[in-house]
C-alpha positions as a printed NumPy array, in Angstrom:
array([[  0.   ,   0.   ,   0.   ],
       [  1.532,   3.344,  -1.025],
       [  2.056,   5.715,   1.87 ],
       [  4.395,   8.577,   2.593],
       [  3.247,   9.16 ,   6.151],
       [  5.907,   9.587,   8.782],
       [  6.309,   6.752,  11.286],
       [  5.145,   9.082,  14.073],
       [  1.958,   9.851,  12.144],
       [  1.227,   6.185,  11.507],
       [  1.779,   5.413,  15.174],
       [ -0.563,   8.212,  16.264],
       [ -3.253,   6.971,  13.883],
       [ -2.809,   3.386,  15.039],
       [ -3.025,   4.441,  18.658],
       [ -6.302,   6.273,  18.077],
       [ -7.67 ,   3.201,  16.288],
       [ -6.451,   0.885,  19.039],
       [ -7.971,   3.02 ,  21.798],
       [-11.337,   2.919,  20.028],
       [-11.261,  -0.841,  19.558],
       [-10.013,  -1.617,  23.057],
       [-11.958,   0.869,  25.182],
       [-15.238,   0.333,  23.321],
       [-14.77 ,  -3.432,  22.921],
       [-15.234,  -3.537,  19.156],
       [-14.815,  -7.073,  17.744],
       [-13.071,  -5.762,  14.626],
       [-12.402,  -2.317,  13.245],
       [-10.659,  -1.103,  10.113],
       [-10.064,   2.456,   8.925],
       [ -8.403,   4.291,   6.07 ],
       [ -7.375,   7.767,   4.984],
       [ -7.167,   9.218,   1.485],
       [ -5.634,  12.466,   0.25 ],
       [ -5.323,  13.824,  -3.276],
       [ -6.618,  10.563,  -4.711],
       [ -4.015,   8.416,  -2.934],
       [ -4.546,   5.969,  -0.097],
       [ -2.382,   7.252,   2.739],
       [ -3.097,   4.753,   5.46 ],
       [ -5.13 ,   1.649,   6.248],
       [ -4.941,  -0.243,   9.525],
       [ -7.107,  -2.494,  11.656],
       [ -7.603,  -3.898,  15.131],
       [ -9.461,  -6.944,  16.369],
       [-10.255, -10.021,  14.333],
       [-12.814, -11.521,  11.973],
       [-13.104, -15.24 ,  12.768],
       [ -9.569, -15.279,  14.256],
       [ -7.958, -13.317,  11.388],
       [ -7.296,  -9.556,  11.227],
       [ -9.612,  -7.734,   8.847],
       [ -8.087,  -6.527,   5.597],
       [ -8.946,  -3.803,   3.139],
       [-10.877,  -6.512,   1.217],
       [-13.057,  -7.62 ,   4.159],
       [-16.708,  -6.736,   3.7  ],
       [-18.787,  -4.999,   6.366],
       [-22.359,  -3.828,   6.115],
       [-22.303,  -0.048,   5.531],
       [-25.919,   0.73 ,   6.445],
       [-27.132,   4.207,   5.578],
       [-24.089,   5.031,   3.48 ],
       [-26.26 ,   3.209,   0.923],
       [-28.415,   6.35 ,   0.8  ],
       [-25.612,   8.312,  -0.84 ],
       [-25.681,   5.898,  -3.787],
       [-29.459,   6.232,  -4.057],
       [-29.118,  10.016,  -4.197],
       [-26.577,   9.783,  -7.012],
       [-28.951,   7.582,  -9.023],
       [-31.784,  10.092,  -8.551],
       [-29.563,  13.012,  -9.612],
       [-28.47 ,  11.056, -12.687],
       [-32.131,  10.769, -13.666],
       [-32.529,  14.496, -13.164],
       [-29.465,  15.279, -15.275],
       [-30.871,  13.086, -18.065],
       [-34.161,  14.996, -18.004],
       [-36.172,  12.022, -16.73 ],
       [-37.397,  14.02 , -13.746],
       [-37.052,  17.339, -11.957],
       [-36.291,  17.588,  -8.273],
       [-39.338,  19.832,  -7.983],
       [-41.602,  17.106,  -9.439],
       [-44.194,  15.763,  -7.05 ],
       [-43.18 ,  12.306,  -5.92 ],
       [-46.614,  11.013,  -6.898],
       [-45.989,  12.007, -10.51 ],
       [-43.615,   9.043, -10.708],
       [-44.638,   6.715,  -7.844],
       [-48.311,   7.399,  -7.096],
       [-50.337,   6.144,  -4.174],
       [-48.325,   7.236,  -1.102],
       [-48.801,   9.879,   1.573],
       [-46.141,  12.013,  -0.121],
       [-47.768,  12.196,  -3.548],
       [-47.734,  16.   ,  -3.24 ],
       [-44.188,  16.374,  -1.903],
       [-41.323,  17.347,  -4.211],
       [-38.622,  14.741,  -4.735],
       [-35.904,  16.969,  -3.288],
       [-37.645,  16.964,   0.107],
       [-37.309,  13.18 ,   0.321],
       [-33.603,  13.477,  -0.531],
       [-33.073,  16.18 ,   2.112],
       [-35.078,  14.454,   4.877],
       [-37.707,  17.155,   5.206],
       [-40.706,  15.52 ,   3.531],
       [-42.407,  14.9  ,   6.887],
       [-42.21 ,  11.111,   6.503],
       [-41.721,   8.846,   9.502],
       [-38.17 ,   7.852,  10.289],
       [-39.091,   4.15 ,  10.04 ],
       [-41.546,   2.237,   7.818],
       [-44.731,   0.69 ,   9.131],
       [-44.581,  -2.792,  10.634],
       [-41.818,  -4.524,  12.565],
       [-38.298,  -3.263,  13.212],
       [-37.309,  -3.321,   9.562],
       [-33.565,  -3.704,  10.092],
       [-34.002,  -7.085,  11.799],
       [-36.661,  -8.868,   9.721],
       [-37.066,  -9.856,   6.056],
       [-38.311,  -6.919,   4.007],
       [-41.482,  -6.533,   1.97 ],
       [-41.745,  -6.452,  -1.785],
       [-41.956,  -2.963,  -3.345],
       [-45.704,  -3.012,  -4.092],
       [-46.651,  -3.802,  -0.481],
       [-44.111,  -1.347,   0.875],
       [-45.337,   1.522,  -1.3  ],
       [-48.949,   0.796,  -0.315],
       [-47.966,   0.929,   3.376],
       [-46.707,   4.527,   3.161],
       [-50.07 ,   6.05 ,   4.061],
       [-51.121,   9.098,   6.095],
       [-50.12 ,   7.363,   9.335],
       [-46.52 ,   7.646,   8.113],
       [-46.582,  11.453,   8.123],
       [-45.356,  13.389,  11.136],
       [-46.69 ,  16.673,  12.448],
       [-43.647,  18.929,  12.175],
       [-43.5  ,  21.435,   9.31 ],
       [-42.041,  20.057,   6.13 ],
       [-39.077,  22.421,   6.183],
       [-37.881,  20.867,   9.467],
       [-35.348,  18.062,   9.152],
       [-36.738,  14.662,  10.137],
       [-34.48 ,  11.775,   9.117],
       [-36.44 ,   9.203,   7.156],
       [-35.376,   5.706,   6.182],
       [-38.832,   5.335,   4.655],
       [-38.128,   8.162,   2.204],
       [-35.097,   6.364,   0.8  ],
       [-37.011,   3.139,   0.393],
       [-39.383,   5.154,  -1.774],
       [-36.537,   6.819,  -3.682],
       [-35.113,   3.407,  -4.475],
       [-38.468,   2.428,  -5.942],
       [-38.502,   5.679,  -7.931],
       [-35.177,   4.7  ,  -9.498],
       [-36.397,   1.177, -10.243],
       [-39.611,   2.338, -11.935],
       [-37.961,   4.963, -14.111],
       [-35.189,   2.58 , -15.161],
       [-37.453,  -0.466, -15.561],
       [-35.001,  -2.548, -13.539],
       [-34.531,  -3.455,  -9.893],
       [-32.558,  -0.995,  -7.768],
       [-29.606,  -3.357,  -7.281],
       [-29.122,  -3.834, -11.018],
       [-29.279,  -0.112, -11.723],
       [-26.758,   0.606,  -8.982],
       [-24.344,  -2.016, -10.276],
       [-24.523,  -0.869, -13.897],
       [-24.549,   2.902, -13.387],
       [-22.287,   3.461, -10.379],
       [-20.456,   0.503,  -8.896],
       [-19.002,  -1.049, -12.059],
       [-17.951,   2.291, -13.634],
       [-16.117,   3.197, -10.41 ],
       [-14.526,  -0.241, -10.064],
       [-16.339,  -0.945,  -6.776],
       [-16.74 ,  -4.673,  -7.349],
       [-16.645,  -5.582,  -3.654],
       [-19.702,  -3.453,  -2.892],
       [-22.709,  -5.782,  -3.015],
       [-26.289,  -6.15 ,  -1.83 ],
       [-25.537,  -9.448,  -0.073],
       [-22.351, -10.392,   1.828],
       [-19.578, -12.134,  -0.062],
       [-16.61 , -13.74 ,   1.647],
       [-14.411, -12.577,   3.2  ],
       [-16.942, -10.685,   5.3  ],
       [-17.383,  -9.799,   8.958],
       [-20.311, -11.183,  10.973],
       [-22.64 ,  -8.69 ,  12.598],
       [-22.171,  -8.735,  16.364],
       [-23.49 ,  -7.116,  19.523],
       [-21.341,  -6.819,  22.671],
       [-22.968,  -7.422,  26.065],
       [-23.009,  -4.121,  28.01 ],
       [-21.702,  -5.68 ,  31.255],
       [-19.612,  -8.631,  30.083],
       [-17.161,  -9.421,  27.295],
       [-19.678, -11.658,  25.54 ],
       [-20.777, -11.52 ,  21.9  ],
       [-24.19 , -12.099,  20.357],
       [-24.757, -12.58 ,  16.62 ],
       [-27.024, -10.053,  14.932],
       [-29.363, -10.83 ,  12.012],
       [-28.579,  -9.717,   8.473],
       [-31.842, -10.061,   6.605],
       [-32.593,  -8.943,   3.059],
       [-34.396,  -5.623,   3.492],
       [-36.056,  -5.983,   0.041],
       [-37.931,  -2.722,  -0.68 ],
       [-36.067,  -0.995,   2.147],
       [-32.67 ,  -2.076,   0.794],
       [-31.946,   1.443,  -0.564],
       [-32.021,   2.718,   3.023],
       [-29.19 ,   0.53 ,   4.285],
       [-28.54 ,  -2.795,   2.576],
       [-25.076,  -2.504,   1.04 ],
       [-21.927,  -4.338,   2.09 ],
       [-18.52 ,  -2.951,   1.197],
       [-14.804,  -2.844,   1.97 ],
       [-12.324,  -0.193,   2.977],
       [-10.819,  -0.244,  -0.504],
       [-14.193,   0.373,  -2.136],
       [-15.172,   3.01 ,   0.414],
       [-11.92 ,   4.844,  -0.273],
       [-12.97 ,   4.947,  -3.919],
       [-16.316,   6.376,  -2.787],
       [-14.468,   8.993,  -0.748],
       [-12.595,  10.009,  -3.859],
       [-15.954,  10.307,  -5.626],
       [-17.293,  12.575,  -2.881],
       [-14.183,  14.741,  -3.123],
       [-14.79 ,  15.192,  -6.838],
       [-13.382,  12.214,  -8.783],
       [-16.77 ,  11.414, -10.27 ],
       [-15.573,  10.029, -13.599],
       [-18.462,   9.573, -16.033],
       [-20.921,   8.729, -13.246],
       [-21.944,  12.276, -12.314],
       [-21.094,  15.785, -13.443],
       [-18.971,  17.622, -10.843],
       [-21.5  ,  20.462, -10.788],
       [-24.219,  18.001,  -9.779],
       [-22.065,  16.664,  -6.958],
       [-21.47 ,  20.243,  -5.812],
       [-25.244,  20.732,  -5.824],
       [-25.693,  17.637,  -3.643],
       [-23.201,  19.03 ,  -1.143],
       [-25.128,  22.282,  -0.614],
       [-27.097,  22.512,   2.673],
       [-30.792,  21.746,   2.245],
       [-31.807,  20.849,   5.823],
       [-30.153,  21.924,   9.073],
       [-30.092,  19.603,  12.066],
       [-29.013,  21.837,  14.938],
       [-30.085,  25.455,  14.64 ],
       [-28.811,  28.631,  13.033],
       [-25.137,  28.1  ,  13.917],
       [-25.38 ,  24.692,  12.344],
       [-22.735,  21.999,  12.547],
       [-24.821,  19.153,  11.155],
       [-27.271,  18.971,   8.315],
       [-28.121,  17.398,   4.976],
       [-27.665,  18.201,   1.352],
       [-29.332,  16.007,  -1.273],
       [-28.791,  12.567,   0.217],
       [-25.498,  13.561,   1.839],
       [-24.786,  14.319,   5.485],
       [-22.933,  17.58 ,   6.068],
       [-20.852,  18.56 ,   9.074],
       [-18.593,  21.361,  10.215],
       [-15.608,  20.347,  12.285],
       [-12.73 ,  22.591,  13.308],
       [-13.026,  24.808,  10.278],
       [-13.579,  21.946,   7.871],
       [-16.736,  21.415,   5.89 ],
       [-17.251,  17.661,   5.676],
       [-19.575,  15.625,   3.493],
       [-20.445,  11.943,   3.606],
       [-22.69 ,   9.678,   5.648],
       [-22.731,   7.381,   8.646],
       [-24.065,   3.853,   8.619],
       [-25.675,   1.714,  11.287],
       [-27.305,  -1.7  ,  10.975],
       [-27.618,  -4.476,  13.578],
       [-24.054,  -5.632,  14.179],
       [-22.349,  -2.927,  12.111],
       [-21.222,   0.697,  12.223],
       [-19.534,   2.665,   9.441],
       [-18.705,   6.179,   8.356],
       [-17.291,   7.979,   5.334],
       [-16.36 ,  11.647,   5.626],
       [-14.707,  13.721,   2.918],
       [-13.234,  17.216,   3.022],
       [-13.511,  18.368,  -0.614],
       [-11.487,  21.537,  -0.037],
       [ -8.534,  19.549,   1.31 ],
       [ -9.126,  16.565,  -1.025],
       [ -8.961,  14.396,   2.091],
       [-11.258,  11.709,   3.475],
       [-11.629,   9.041,   6.142],
       [-13.54 ,   5.778,   6.383],
       [-14.051,   3.257,   9.147],
       [-15.939,  -0.043,   9.215],
       [-16.767,  -2.009,  12.377],
       [-18.833,  -5.07 ,  13.246],
       [-20.542,  -3.898,  16.407],
       [-24.063,  -2.651,  17.008],
       [-22.934,   0.332,  19.095],
       [-19.923,   1.898,  20.743],
       [-17.787,   3.681,  18.138],
       [-17.393,   7.379,  18.975],
       [-15.816,  10.307,  17.132],
       [-13.249,   8.093,  15.444],
       [-13.631,   9.482,  11.927],
       [-13.096,  13.144,  12.802],
       [-10.369,  12.235,  15.298],
       [ -8.403,  10.451,  12.588],
       [ -8.72 ,  13.515,  10.354],
       [ -7.479,  15.642,  13.26 ],
       [ -4.46 ,  13.385,  13.803],
       [ -3.546,  13.637,  10.14 ],
       [ -3.971,  17.428,  10.098],
       [ -1.894,  17.845,  13.266],
       [  0.982,  15.58 ,  12.279],
       [  1.082,  16.099,   8.525],
       [ -1.   ,  19.035,   7.321],
       [ -1.653,  19.07 ,   3.639],
       [  1.036,  20.847,   1.62 ],
       [ -0.647,  22.988,  -1.042],
       [  0.32 ,  22.395,  -4.659],
       [  2.813,  24.671,  -6.314],
       [  1.469,  27.821,  -7.886],
       [  1.921,  28.135, -11.629],
       [  0.942,  31.106, -13.779],
       [ -2.026,  30.79 , -16.067],
       [ -1.535,  30.922, -19.805],
       [ -5.194,  30.841, -20.847],
       [ -6.703,  34.097, -19.543],
       [ -8.029,  36.204, -22.392],
       [ -7.401,  39.933, -22.653],
       [-11.141,  40.55 , -22.446],
       [-11.312,  38.719, -19.143],
       [ -8.272,  40.499, -17.728],
       [ -9.993,  43.814, -18.45 ],
       [-12.697,  42.87 , -15.969],
       [-10.317,  42.495, -13.028],
       [ -9.759,  45.11 , -10.369],
       [-12.098,  47.392,  -8.439],
       [-15.755,  47.885,  -9.282],
       [-18.242,  49.896,  -7.259],
       [-21.787,  49.021,  -6.319],
       [-22.883,  52.527,  -5.409],
       [-20.126,  53.71 ,  -3.032],
       [-19.078,  50.184,  -2.021],
       [-15.859,  48.832,  -3.591],
       [-15.79 ,  45.265,  -4.867],
       [-12.851,  43.31 ,  -6.246],
       [-13.051,  41.197,  -9.385],
       [-10.34 ,  38.654,  -9.956],
       [ -9.688,  35.605, -12.127],
       [ -9.416,  32.317, -10.24 ],
       [ -6.947,  29.58 , -11.242],
       [ -9.76 ,  27.543, -12.815],
       [-10.749,  30.442, -15.085],
       [-13.802,  31.511, -13.107],
       [-14.391,  35.116, -12.088],
       [-14.804,  35.96 ,  -8.411],
       [-16.544,  39.134,  -7.234],
       [-16.212,  39.984,  -3.54 ],
       [-16.365,  42.962,  -1.211],
       [-12.964,  44.661,  -1.132],
       [-13.   ,  45.077,   2.659],
       [-15.393,  43.926,   5.33 ],
       [-18.462,  41.712,   4.95 ],
       [-20.259,  41.376,   1.657],
       [-21.52 ,  38.985,  -0.953],
       [-18.941,  36.818,  -2.653],
       [-19.697,  34.766,  -5.733],
       [-17.934,  32.946,  -8.524],
       [-19.061,  33.224, -12.143],
       [-18.657,  30.914, -15.134],
       [-18.522,  32.316, -18.662],
       [-21.679,  31.564, -20.657],
       [-20.809,  33.376, -23.895],
       [-21.699,  36.735, -25.401],
       [-20.154,  38.808, -22.585],
       [-22.306,  37.038, -19.993],
       [-21.248,  35.103, -16.895],
       [-23.49 ,  32.977, -14.638],
       [-23.24 ,  33.017, -10.84 ],
       [-22.3  ,  29.79 ,  -9.067],
       [-22.583,  30.698,  -5.375],
       [-24.736,  32.24 ,  -2.692],
       [-26.987,  35.206,  -3.381],
       [-25.94 ,  35.403,  -7.026],
       [-26.253,  31.669,  -7.8  ],
       [-27.734,  31.288, -11.274],
       [-27.902,  35.047, -11.855],
       [-26.441,  36.612, -15.037],
       [-23.511,  39.031, -14.917],
       [-23.447,  40.994, -18.185],
       [-20.469,  43.087, -19.283],
       [-21.404,  46.297, -21.106],
       [-18.587,  47.868, -23.113],
       [-18.107,  51.449, -24.262],
       [-17.635,  52.505, -27.881],
       [-13.89 ,  51.909, -27.671],
       [-14.429,  48.342, -26.4  ],
       [-13.374,  48.856, -22.809],
       [-15.701,  47.634, -20.025],
       [-18.029,  50.517, -19.112],
       [-20.112,  48.861, -16.427],
       [-21.401,  45.508, -15.231],
       [-25.068,  44.612, -14.927],
       [-25.412,  41.869, -12.301],
       [-29.092,  41.004, -12.526],
       [-30.066,  44.733, -12.392],
       [-27.288,  45.705,  -9.929],
       [-25.037,  48.132, -11.799],
       [-21.319,  48.049, -10.939],
       [-19.168,  50.926, -12.19 ],
       [-15.472,  51.727, -12.319],
       [-16.002,  54.863, -10.216],
       [-18.453,  55.293,  -7.331],
       [-21.827,  56.224,  -8.817],
       [-20.287,  56.962, -12.2  ],
       [-22.577,  59.619, -13.775],
       [-21.896,  58.155, -17.225],
       [-23.305,  54.756, -16.239],
       [-27.029,  53.885, -16.422],
       [-27.504,  53.616, -12.67 ],
       [-31.262,  53.384, -11.96 ],
       [-32.448,  56.643, -10.397],
       [-29.571,  58.583, -11.934],
       [-26.484,  60.055, -10.311],
       [-25.042,  63.495,  -9.689],
       [-21.395,  64.613,  -9.478],
       [-19.764,  64.178,  -6.071],
       [-19.368,  67.334,  -3.988]])
């Protein structure tokens, strides 16, 4: 396994892993770190049937499955097969959420119950799709307003059925063909394949193990059925960072990572995008998902800005704490990421360069600059203000990618000699001088006194 970590870093990571496994009595535990597309570290503690787990040992990954479901739904959207604003009943009629938009199911704010009707679904054989869909009636709706986050396994069972109906194929087959095989994730499966870890519970007051069931969840499989390995989950981390290949456009992944539901108030640290869990931790903005099924715990967390991610897999029903973020902290403390070398750009046009520098919205100075990826960035020169990036759309027009100006047009208006005279940002007029009297500022301007 390629790794350039210092021995002291590897020892610190191993110690954190060992403390987790020993103090919380985890039968087996394996974790890995990735940075810039490379596997930095994989190590394990405990045993699977007397042997240490390896990067090829399968564990059940539980609700991490939901991230794959979300990707399949967004692929359908990108193909024009649906819109996220479509009512769910337009595609899968006959449930209590016929009138809810699809995006609300993805973001866990549709109002659906956290669990489906019937027995504890994670521990019994699942129902076939037709019976499951029919069971999602008005009794499955909860009272809180729809804009409030309420985590729903039921919603992802329904989303899996949405995928199956629009593709004309069962969810597992669609997932294999559209995501797993293209990404080379051949050890990620709906049913366990050896070598695999057994699901176990640890007695709270004695060092005694109890086997946990691993039933086929059937229609609820999209909520938490998958089994996978550290190697495959590291590939999924790379996907979440941005290595999407031909599976998903990077802009769509960026859309999935935007906050849609907040879990803990205005100064939020936890929330959801479209099928992805979001978290803030020590200045990092993390994206991924946790997983929990009887006998198993898992987590994948990626930091797209740092191109770094962590995964752990364990065969215990409960007991693993803040291992994932702690491992990221150890890596950041011992070997912070070294930024890539700066190189000058050779592809910035003269017309784009003319847009750089100070512009004024009324009396307020803003700075326009060209980013390394060719995008324009407009931000307040000093103090708080709106910052947004813009992508060129042709004919002297740029489209906003962030925040308040997301999706809004920025149009460059040039004077008779071809130089930029002013910018029209969706009716906001930016000028080269504060309230330039020669610019068409709505309401007019007068000379400064």
